[in-house]
Structures are given as structure tokens and as C-alpha cells.
PDB file of C-alpha atoms and ligand atoms in Angstrom:
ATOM      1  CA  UNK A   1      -1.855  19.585 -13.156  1.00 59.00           C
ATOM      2  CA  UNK A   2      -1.050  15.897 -11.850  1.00 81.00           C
ATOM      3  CA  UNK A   3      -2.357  13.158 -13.806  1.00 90.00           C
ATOM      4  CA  UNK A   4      -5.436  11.108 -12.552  1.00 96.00           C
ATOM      5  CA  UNK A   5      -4.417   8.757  -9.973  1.00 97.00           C
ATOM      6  CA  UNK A   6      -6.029   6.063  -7.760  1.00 98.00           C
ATOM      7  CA  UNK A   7      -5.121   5.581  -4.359  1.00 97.00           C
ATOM      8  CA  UNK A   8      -5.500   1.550  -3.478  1.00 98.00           C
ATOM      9  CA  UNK A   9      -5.324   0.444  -0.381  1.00 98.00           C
ATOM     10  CA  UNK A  10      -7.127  -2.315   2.083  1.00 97.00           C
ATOM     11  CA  UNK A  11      -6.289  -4.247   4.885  1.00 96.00           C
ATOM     12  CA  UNK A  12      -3.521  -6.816   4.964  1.00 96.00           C
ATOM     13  CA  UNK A  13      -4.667  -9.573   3.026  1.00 96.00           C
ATOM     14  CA  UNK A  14      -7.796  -7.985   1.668  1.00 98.00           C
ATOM     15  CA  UNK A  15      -6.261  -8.473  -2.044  1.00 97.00           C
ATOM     16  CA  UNK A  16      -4.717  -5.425  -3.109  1.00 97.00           C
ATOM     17  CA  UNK A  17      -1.663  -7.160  -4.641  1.00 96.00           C
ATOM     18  CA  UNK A  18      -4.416  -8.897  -6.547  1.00 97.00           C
ATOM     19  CA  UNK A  19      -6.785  -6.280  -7.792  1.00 98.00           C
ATOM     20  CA  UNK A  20      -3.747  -4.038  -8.605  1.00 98.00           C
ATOM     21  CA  UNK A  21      -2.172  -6.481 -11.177  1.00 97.00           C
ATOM     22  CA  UNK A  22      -5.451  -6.644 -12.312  1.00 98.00           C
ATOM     23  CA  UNK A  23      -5.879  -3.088 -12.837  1.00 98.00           C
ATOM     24  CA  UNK A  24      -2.239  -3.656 -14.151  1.00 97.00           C
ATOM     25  CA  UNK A  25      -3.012  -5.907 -17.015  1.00 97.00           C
ATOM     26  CA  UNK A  26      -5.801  -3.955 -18.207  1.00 98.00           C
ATOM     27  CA  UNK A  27      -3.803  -0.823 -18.674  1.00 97.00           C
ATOM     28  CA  UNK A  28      -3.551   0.771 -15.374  1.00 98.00           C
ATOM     29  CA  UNK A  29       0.242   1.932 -14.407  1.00 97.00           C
ATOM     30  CA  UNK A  30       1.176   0.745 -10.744  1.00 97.00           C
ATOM     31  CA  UNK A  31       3.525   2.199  -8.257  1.00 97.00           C
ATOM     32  CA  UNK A  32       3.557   0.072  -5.117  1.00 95.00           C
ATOM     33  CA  UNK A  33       5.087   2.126  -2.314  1.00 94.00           C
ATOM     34  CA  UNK A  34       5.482  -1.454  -0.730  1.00 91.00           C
ATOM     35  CA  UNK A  35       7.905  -2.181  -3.152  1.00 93.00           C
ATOM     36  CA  UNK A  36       9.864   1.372  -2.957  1.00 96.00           C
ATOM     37  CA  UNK A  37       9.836   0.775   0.878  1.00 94.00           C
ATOM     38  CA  UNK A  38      11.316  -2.698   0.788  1.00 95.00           C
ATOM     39  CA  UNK A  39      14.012  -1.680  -1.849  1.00 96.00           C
ATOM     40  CA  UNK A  40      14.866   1.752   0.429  1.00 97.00           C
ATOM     41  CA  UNK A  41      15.707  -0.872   3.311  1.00 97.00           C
ATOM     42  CA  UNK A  42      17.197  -3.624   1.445  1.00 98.00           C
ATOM     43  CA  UNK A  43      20.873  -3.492   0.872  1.00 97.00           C
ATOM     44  CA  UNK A  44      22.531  -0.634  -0.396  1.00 96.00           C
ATOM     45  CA  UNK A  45      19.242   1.287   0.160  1.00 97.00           C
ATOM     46  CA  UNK A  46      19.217   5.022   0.402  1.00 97.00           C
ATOM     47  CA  UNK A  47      17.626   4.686   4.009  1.00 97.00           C
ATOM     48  CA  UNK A  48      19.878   2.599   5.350  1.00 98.00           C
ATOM     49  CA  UNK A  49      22.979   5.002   5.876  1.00 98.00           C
ATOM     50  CA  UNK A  50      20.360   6.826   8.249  1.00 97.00           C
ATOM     51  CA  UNK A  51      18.917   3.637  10.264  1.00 97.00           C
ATOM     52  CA  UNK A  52      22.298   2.599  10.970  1.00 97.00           C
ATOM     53  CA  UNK A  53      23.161   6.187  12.442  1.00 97.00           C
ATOM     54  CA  UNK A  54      19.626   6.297  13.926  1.00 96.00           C
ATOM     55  CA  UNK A  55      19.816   2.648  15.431  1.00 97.00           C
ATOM     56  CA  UNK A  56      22.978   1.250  14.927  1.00 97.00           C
ATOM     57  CA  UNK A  57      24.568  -1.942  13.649  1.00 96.00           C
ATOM     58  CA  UNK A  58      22.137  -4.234  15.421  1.00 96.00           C
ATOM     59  CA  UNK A  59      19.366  -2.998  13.470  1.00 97.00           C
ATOM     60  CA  UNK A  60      21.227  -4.572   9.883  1.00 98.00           C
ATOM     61  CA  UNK A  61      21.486  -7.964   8.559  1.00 97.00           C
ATOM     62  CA  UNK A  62      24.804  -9.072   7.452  1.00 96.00           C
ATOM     63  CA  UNK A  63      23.963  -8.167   3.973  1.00 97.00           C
ATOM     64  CA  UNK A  64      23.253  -4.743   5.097  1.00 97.00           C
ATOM     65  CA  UNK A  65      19.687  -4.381   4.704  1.00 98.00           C
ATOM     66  CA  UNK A  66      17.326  -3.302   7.841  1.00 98.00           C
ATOM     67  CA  UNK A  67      16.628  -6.407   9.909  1.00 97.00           C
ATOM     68  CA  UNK A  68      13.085  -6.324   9.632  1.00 93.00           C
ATOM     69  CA  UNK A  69      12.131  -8.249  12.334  1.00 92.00           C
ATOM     70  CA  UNK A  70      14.624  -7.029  14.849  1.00 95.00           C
ATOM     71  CA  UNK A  71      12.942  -3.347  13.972  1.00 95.00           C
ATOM     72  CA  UNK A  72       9.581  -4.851  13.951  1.00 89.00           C
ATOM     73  CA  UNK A  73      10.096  -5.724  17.413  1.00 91.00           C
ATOM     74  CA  UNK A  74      11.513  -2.644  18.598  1.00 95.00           C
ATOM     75  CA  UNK A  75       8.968  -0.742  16.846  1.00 90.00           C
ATOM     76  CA  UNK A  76       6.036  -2.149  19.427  1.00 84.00           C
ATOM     77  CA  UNK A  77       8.506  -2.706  22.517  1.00 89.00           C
ATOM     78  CA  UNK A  78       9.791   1.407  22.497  1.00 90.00           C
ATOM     79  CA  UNK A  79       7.165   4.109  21.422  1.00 85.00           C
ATOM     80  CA  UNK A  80       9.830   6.712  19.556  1.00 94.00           C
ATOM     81  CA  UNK A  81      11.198   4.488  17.467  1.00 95.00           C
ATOM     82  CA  UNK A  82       8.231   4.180  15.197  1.00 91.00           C
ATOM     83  CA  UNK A  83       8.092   7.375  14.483  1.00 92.00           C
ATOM     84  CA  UNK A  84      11.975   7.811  14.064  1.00 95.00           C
ATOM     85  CA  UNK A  85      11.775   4.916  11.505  1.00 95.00           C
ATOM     86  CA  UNK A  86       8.916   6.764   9.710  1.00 91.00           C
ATOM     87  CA  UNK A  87      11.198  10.231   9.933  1.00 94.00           C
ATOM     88  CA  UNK A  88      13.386   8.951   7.713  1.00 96.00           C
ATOM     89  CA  UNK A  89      11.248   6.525   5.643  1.00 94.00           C
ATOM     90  CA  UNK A  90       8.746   8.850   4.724  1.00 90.00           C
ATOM     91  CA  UNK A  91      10.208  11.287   2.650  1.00 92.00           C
ATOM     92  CA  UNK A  92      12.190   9.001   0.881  1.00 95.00           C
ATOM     93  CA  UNK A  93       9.242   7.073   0.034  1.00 93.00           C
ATOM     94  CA  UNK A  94       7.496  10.219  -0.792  1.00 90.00           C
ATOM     95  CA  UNK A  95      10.924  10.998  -3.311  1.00 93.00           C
ATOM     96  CA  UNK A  96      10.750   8.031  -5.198  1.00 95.00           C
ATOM     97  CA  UNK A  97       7.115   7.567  -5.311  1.00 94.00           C
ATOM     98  CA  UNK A  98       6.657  10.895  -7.274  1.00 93.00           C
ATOM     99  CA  UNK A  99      10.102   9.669  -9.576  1.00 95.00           C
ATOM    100  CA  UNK A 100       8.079   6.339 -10.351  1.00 95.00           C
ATOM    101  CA  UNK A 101       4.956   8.158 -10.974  1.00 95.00           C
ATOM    102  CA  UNK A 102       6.590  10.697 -13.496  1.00 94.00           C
ATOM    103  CA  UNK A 103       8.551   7.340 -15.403  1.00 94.00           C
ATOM    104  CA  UNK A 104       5.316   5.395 -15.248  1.00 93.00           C
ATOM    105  CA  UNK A 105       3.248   5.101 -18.544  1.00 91.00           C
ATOM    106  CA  UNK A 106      -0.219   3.788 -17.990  1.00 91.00           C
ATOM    107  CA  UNK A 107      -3.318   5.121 -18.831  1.00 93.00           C
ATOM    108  CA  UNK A 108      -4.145   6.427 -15.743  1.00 97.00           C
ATOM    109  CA  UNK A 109      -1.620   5.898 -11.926  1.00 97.00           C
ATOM    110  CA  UNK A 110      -2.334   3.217  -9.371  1.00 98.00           C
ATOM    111  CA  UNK A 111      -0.652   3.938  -6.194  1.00 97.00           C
ATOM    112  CA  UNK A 112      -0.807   0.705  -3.659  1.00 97.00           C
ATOM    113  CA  UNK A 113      -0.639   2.627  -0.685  1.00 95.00           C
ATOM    114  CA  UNK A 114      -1.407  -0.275   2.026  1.00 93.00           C
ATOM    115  CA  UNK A 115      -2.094   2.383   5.253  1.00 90.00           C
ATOM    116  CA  UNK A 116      -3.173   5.004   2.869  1.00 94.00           C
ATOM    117  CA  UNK A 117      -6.183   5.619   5.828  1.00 93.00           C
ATOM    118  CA  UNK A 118      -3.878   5.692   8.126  1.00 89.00           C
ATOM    119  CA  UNK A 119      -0.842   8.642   6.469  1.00 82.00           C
ATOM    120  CA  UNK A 120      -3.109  11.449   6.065  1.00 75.00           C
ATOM    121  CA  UNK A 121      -1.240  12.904   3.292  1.00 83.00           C
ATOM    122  CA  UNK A 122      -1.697  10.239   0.844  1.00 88.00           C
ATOM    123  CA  UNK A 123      -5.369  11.050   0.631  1.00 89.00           C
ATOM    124  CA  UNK A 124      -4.791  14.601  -0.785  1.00 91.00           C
ATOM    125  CA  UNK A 125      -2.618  12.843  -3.526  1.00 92.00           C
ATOM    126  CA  UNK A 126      -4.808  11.056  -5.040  1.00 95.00           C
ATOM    127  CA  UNK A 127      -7.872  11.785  -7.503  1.00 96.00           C
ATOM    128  CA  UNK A 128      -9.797   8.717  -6.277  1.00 97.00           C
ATOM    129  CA  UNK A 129      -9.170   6.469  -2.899  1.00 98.00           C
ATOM    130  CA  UNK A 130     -10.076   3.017  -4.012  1.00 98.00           C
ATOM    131  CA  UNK A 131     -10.585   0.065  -0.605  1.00 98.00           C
ATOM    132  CA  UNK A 132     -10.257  -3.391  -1.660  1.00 98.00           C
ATOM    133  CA  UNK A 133     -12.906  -4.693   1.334  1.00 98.00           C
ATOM    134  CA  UNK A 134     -13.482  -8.217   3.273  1.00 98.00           C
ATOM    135  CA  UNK A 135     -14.332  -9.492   6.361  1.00 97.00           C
ATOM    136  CA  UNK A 136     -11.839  -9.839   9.052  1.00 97.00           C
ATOM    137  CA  UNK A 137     -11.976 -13.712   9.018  1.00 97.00           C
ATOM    138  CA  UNK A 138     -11.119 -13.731   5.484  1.00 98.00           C
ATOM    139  CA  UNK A 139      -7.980 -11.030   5.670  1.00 97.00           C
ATOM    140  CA  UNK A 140      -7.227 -13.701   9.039  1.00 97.00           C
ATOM    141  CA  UNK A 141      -7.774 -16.847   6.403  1.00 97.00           C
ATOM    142  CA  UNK A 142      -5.503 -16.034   3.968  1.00 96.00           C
ATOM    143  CA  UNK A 143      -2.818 -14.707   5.908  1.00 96.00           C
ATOM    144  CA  UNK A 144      -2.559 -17.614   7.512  1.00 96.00           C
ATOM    145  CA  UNK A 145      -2.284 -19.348   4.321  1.00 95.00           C
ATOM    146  CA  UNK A 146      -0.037 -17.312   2.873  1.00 92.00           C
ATOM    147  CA  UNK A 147       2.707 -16.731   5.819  1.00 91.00           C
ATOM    148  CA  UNK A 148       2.745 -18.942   7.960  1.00 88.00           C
ATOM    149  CA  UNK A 149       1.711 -16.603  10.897  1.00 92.00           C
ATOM    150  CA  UNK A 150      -0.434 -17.765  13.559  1.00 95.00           C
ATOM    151  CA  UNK A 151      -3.968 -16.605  14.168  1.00 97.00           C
ATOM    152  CA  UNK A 152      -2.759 -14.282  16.960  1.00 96.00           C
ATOM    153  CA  UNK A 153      -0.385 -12.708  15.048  1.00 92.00           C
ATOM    154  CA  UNK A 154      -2.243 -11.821  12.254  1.00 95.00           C
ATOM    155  CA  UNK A 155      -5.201 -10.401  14.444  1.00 96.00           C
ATOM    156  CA  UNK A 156      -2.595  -8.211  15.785  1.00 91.00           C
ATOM    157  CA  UNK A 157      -1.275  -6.684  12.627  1.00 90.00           C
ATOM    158  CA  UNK A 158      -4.660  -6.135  11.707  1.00 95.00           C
ATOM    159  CA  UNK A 159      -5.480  -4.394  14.877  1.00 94.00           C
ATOM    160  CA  UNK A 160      -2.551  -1.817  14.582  1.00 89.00           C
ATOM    161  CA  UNK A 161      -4.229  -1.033  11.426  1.00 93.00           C
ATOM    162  CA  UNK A 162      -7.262   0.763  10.622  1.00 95.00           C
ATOM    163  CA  UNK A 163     -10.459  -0.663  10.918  1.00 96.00           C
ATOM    164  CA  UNK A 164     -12.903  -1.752   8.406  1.00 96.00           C
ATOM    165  CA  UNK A 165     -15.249   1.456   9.081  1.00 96.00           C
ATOM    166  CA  UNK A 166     -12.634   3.807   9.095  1.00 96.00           C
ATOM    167  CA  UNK A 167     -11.284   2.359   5.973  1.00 97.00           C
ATOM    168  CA  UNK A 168     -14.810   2.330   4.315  1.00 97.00           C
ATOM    169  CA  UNK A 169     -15.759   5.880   5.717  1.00 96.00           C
ATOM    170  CA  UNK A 170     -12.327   7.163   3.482  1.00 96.00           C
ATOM    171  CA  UNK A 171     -13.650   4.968   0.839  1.00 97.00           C
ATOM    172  CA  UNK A 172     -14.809   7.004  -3.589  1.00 98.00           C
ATOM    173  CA  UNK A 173     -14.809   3.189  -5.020  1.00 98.00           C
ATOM    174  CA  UNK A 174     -14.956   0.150  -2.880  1.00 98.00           C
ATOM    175  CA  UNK A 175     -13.697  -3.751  -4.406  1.00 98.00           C
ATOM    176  CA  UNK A 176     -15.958  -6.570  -2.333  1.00 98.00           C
ATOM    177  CA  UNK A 177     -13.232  -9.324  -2.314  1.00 98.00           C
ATOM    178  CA  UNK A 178     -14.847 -11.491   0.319  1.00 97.00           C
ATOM    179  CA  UNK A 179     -16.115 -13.671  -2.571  1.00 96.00           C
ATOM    180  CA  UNK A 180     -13.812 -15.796  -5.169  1.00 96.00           C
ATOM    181  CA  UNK A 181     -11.336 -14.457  -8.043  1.00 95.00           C
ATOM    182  CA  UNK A 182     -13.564 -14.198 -10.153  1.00 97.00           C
ATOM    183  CA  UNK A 183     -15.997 -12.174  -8.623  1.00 98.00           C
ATOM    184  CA  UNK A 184     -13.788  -9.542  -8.877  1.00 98.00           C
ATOM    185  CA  UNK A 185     -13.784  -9.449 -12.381  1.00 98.00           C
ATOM    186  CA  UNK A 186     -16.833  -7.686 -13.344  1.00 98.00           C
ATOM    187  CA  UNK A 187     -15.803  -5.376 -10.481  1.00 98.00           C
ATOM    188  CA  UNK A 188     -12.002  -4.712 -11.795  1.00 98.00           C
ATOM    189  CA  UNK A 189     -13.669  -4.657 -15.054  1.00 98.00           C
ATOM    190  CA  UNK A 190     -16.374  -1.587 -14.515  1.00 98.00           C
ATOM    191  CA  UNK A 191     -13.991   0.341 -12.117  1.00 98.00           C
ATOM    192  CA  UNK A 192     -11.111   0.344 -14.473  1.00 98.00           C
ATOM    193  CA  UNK A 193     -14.144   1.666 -17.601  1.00 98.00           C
ATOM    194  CA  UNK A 194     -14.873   4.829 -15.297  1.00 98.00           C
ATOM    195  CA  UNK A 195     -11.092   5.228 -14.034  1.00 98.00           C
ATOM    196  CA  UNK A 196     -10.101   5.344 -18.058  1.00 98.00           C
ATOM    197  CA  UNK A 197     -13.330   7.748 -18.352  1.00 97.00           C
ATOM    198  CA  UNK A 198     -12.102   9.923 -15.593  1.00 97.00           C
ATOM    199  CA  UNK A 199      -9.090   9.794 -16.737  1.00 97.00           C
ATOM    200  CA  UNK A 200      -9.798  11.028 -20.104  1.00 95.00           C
ATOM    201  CA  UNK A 201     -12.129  13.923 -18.668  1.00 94.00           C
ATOM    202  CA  UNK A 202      -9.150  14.932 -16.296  1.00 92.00           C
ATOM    203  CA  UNK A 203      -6.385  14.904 -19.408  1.00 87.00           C
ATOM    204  CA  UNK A 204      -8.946  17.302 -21.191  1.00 87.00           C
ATOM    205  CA  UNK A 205      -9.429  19.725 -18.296  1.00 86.00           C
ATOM    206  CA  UNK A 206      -5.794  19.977 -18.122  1.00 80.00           C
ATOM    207  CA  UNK A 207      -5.008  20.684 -22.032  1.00 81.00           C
ATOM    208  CA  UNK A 208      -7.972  23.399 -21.808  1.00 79.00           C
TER     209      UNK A 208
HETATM  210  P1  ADP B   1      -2.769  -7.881   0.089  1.00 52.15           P
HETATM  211  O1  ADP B   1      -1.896  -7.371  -1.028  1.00 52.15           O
HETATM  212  O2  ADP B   1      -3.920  -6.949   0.396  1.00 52.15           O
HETATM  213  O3  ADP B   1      -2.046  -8.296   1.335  1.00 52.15           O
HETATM  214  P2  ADP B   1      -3.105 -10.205  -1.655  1.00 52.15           P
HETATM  215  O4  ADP B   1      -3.628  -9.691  -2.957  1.00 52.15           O
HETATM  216  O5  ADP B   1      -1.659 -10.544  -1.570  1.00 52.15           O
HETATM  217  O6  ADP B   1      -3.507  -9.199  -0.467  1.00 52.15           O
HETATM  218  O7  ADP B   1      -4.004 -11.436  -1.232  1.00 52.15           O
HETATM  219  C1  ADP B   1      -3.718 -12.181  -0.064  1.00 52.15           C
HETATM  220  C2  ADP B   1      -3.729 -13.667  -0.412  1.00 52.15           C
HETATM  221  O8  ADP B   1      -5.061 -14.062  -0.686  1.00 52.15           O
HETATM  222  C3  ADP B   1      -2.901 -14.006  -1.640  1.00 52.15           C
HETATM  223  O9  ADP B   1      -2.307 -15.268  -1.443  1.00 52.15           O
HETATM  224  C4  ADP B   1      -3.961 -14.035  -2.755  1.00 52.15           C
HETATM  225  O10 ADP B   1      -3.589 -14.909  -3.793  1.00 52.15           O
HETATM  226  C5  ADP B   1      -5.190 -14.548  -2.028  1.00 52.15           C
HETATM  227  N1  ADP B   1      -6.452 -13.989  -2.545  1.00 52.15           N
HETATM  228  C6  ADP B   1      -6.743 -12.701  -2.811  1.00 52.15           C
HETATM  229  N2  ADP B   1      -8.021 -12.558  -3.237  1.00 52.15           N
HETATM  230  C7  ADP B   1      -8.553 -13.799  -3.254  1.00 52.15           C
HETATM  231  C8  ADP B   1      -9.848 -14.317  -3.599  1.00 52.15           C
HETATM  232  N3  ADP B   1     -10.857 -13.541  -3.997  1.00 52.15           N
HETATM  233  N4  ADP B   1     -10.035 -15.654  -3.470  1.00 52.15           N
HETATM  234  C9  ADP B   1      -9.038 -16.452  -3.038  1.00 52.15           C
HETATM  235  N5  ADP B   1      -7.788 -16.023  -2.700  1.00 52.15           N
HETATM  236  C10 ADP B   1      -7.555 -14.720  -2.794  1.00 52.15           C
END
């Protein structure tokens, strides 16, 4: 049987980064399929023999990692490629997500999956889907902040994604981050209580 796992995701800037290295610190293992993404596509990454056959040279940096925002680009300019990109992404991610999971030692698995909503699969893999959840002004606020984007652009990354319903509807445990950092204390704090709890019931089931 798999271990218990949580499934975090939110919307981009709704504080998953945040509420995961809280989860983190209090015991919880992490495996950020962010992370495994950006290190399949960085130089020497096991996707990027494949993107260069799929989209050629043009698609690299001179280091020889996938030019993100040349493929960003062609990603909303040409409707395959997206789903070329994901083709050989996906399974990858899906390789080394399961080989971090089975290293990882935590009381209980994190995955930060930020378009869990949107995969489909991810939501079967998971024991609990956990939404970190705020108001589209303040995912727009501290995007800004953080990157530099413009309003426009942010509003349109957060349009491809899921909405705030749809995100809610696939919601077990929902994280109100709309507040300060330490609101979400008390929150981290009584979610990670019932994930260790959970966790402890599901390690028993399986040694039955
Ligand atoms: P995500 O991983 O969902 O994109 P982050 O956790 O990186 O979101 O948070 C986005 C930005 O907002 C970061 O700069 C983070 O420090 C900041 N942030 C997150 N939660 C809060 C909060 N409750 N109050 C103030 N700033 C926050």
C-alpha cells in the first residue's frame, strides 16, 4: 500500500511554497514536482535530449537548458506544442516524482503539485488534496511583488489556470492565506495534527 500523502496545490502565488516549508519544518517530507520539472529542463536534464529533437536548437539556451521563455511563448502562439511539451514532461516527472517519494523520509508525503486540479491523475495519487486559498487580488499582489510581472501578465497566468471554484470544489483540507503569516499558523499547525493522525491510522491499516 502507498504511504499517506497530501496533494498541495493553489494558485500561483496563493502560498504553497510557504505552507509547504511549513509543513516541512514540522515533520512533513516534501517533493515539489516544481523543482523535478525545473531540474528535467535545466542543463543536462533527462528531457532535454527529447525537446531538442522535438523543437530543435532554438528552443535551448547556450547552457543547454530549455529556454523557458522562448517555449513559453510558443506554447500560447501554436496549440500542439503544449501538449508535445507535456508528452515528454509528464512521464518523466511522473518517474522521478515516485523515486523522490520512495527516498523521502517524513512522517507522512507532501507533494506540491501547483496544477494538481488541472492533471487529473494527480488526484488519484494522493490520500488527501490540500488548496492553499486567496483572493485573486492577493495571488495578483504578490506576484507583482515578487517578479516583477505586470498586472496583465499575472492575470493571464492566472486565467490559464483553474479557477478558485474549481480549485475549491477538488478541495479535503483548504489553507485561508488571504490573511498574514501568521494566520497560517494555527492552520499549518491543526492540519499537520490530523495529517500525522491519518497518517498513523493509514501505517496501521497497512501492517494489518
Ligand atoms: P506559490 O508557491 O503558491 O506561488 P509563495 O508561497 O511563493 O506562493 O508565496 C508568494 C509570495 O507571497 C512569496 O513572496 C511569499 O513570501 C509571499 N506570501 C505568502 N503568503 C503570505 C502571507 N500570508 N502574507 C504575506 N506574504 C505572503
Amino acid at each position: 500500500m502507498r504511504r499517506f500523502s497530501v496533494g498541495l496545490t493553489g494558485g500561483i502565488g496563493s502560498g504553497k511554497t510557504t505552507v509547504a516549508d511549513m509543513l516541512q519544518a514540522r515533520g512533513a517530507a516534501l517533493v515539489d514536482t516544481d523543482r523535478i520539472a525545473h531540474q528535467l529542463t535545466a542543463p543536462g536534464g533527462a528531457a532535454i535530449p527529447d525537446i531538442r529533437a522535438q523543437f530543435g536548437d532554438a528552443f535551448l539556451t547556450a547552457e543547454g537548458a530549455m529556454n523557458r521563455a522562448r517555449m513559453r511563448e510558443y506554447v500560447f502562439a501554436e496549440s500542439t506544442a503544449k501538449a508535445r511539451l507535456e508528452a515528454i514532461l509528464h512521464p518523466l516527472i511522473r518517474v522521478e516524482t515516485e523515486l523522490a517519494a520512495a527516498r523521502a523520509k517524513g512522517t507522512y508525503l507532501v507533494f506540491v503539485v501547483p496544477l494538481l486540479v488541472e492533471s487529473g491523475s494527480w488526484k488519484q495519487r494522493v490520500s488527501r488534496v490540500l488548496v492553499v486559498d486567496c483572493a485573486e487580488q492577493t495571488q495578483v499582489r504578490r506576484v507583482m511583488s515578487r517578479s516583477g510581472l505586470s498586472e496583465a501578465q499575472v492575470r493571464t497566468i492566472i486565467a490559464a489556470q483553474a479557477s478558485r471554484q474549481e480549485r475549491l470544489a477538488a478541495a479535503d483540507d483548504v489553507i485561508d492565506n488571504d490573511g498574514d503569516s501568521l494566520a497560517l499558523v494555527p492552520q499549518v499547525d491543526k492540519l499537520h495534527a490530523m495529517y500525522v493522525s491519518l497518517a498513523a491510522a493509514h501505517d496501521q491499516r497497512a501492517s494489518d
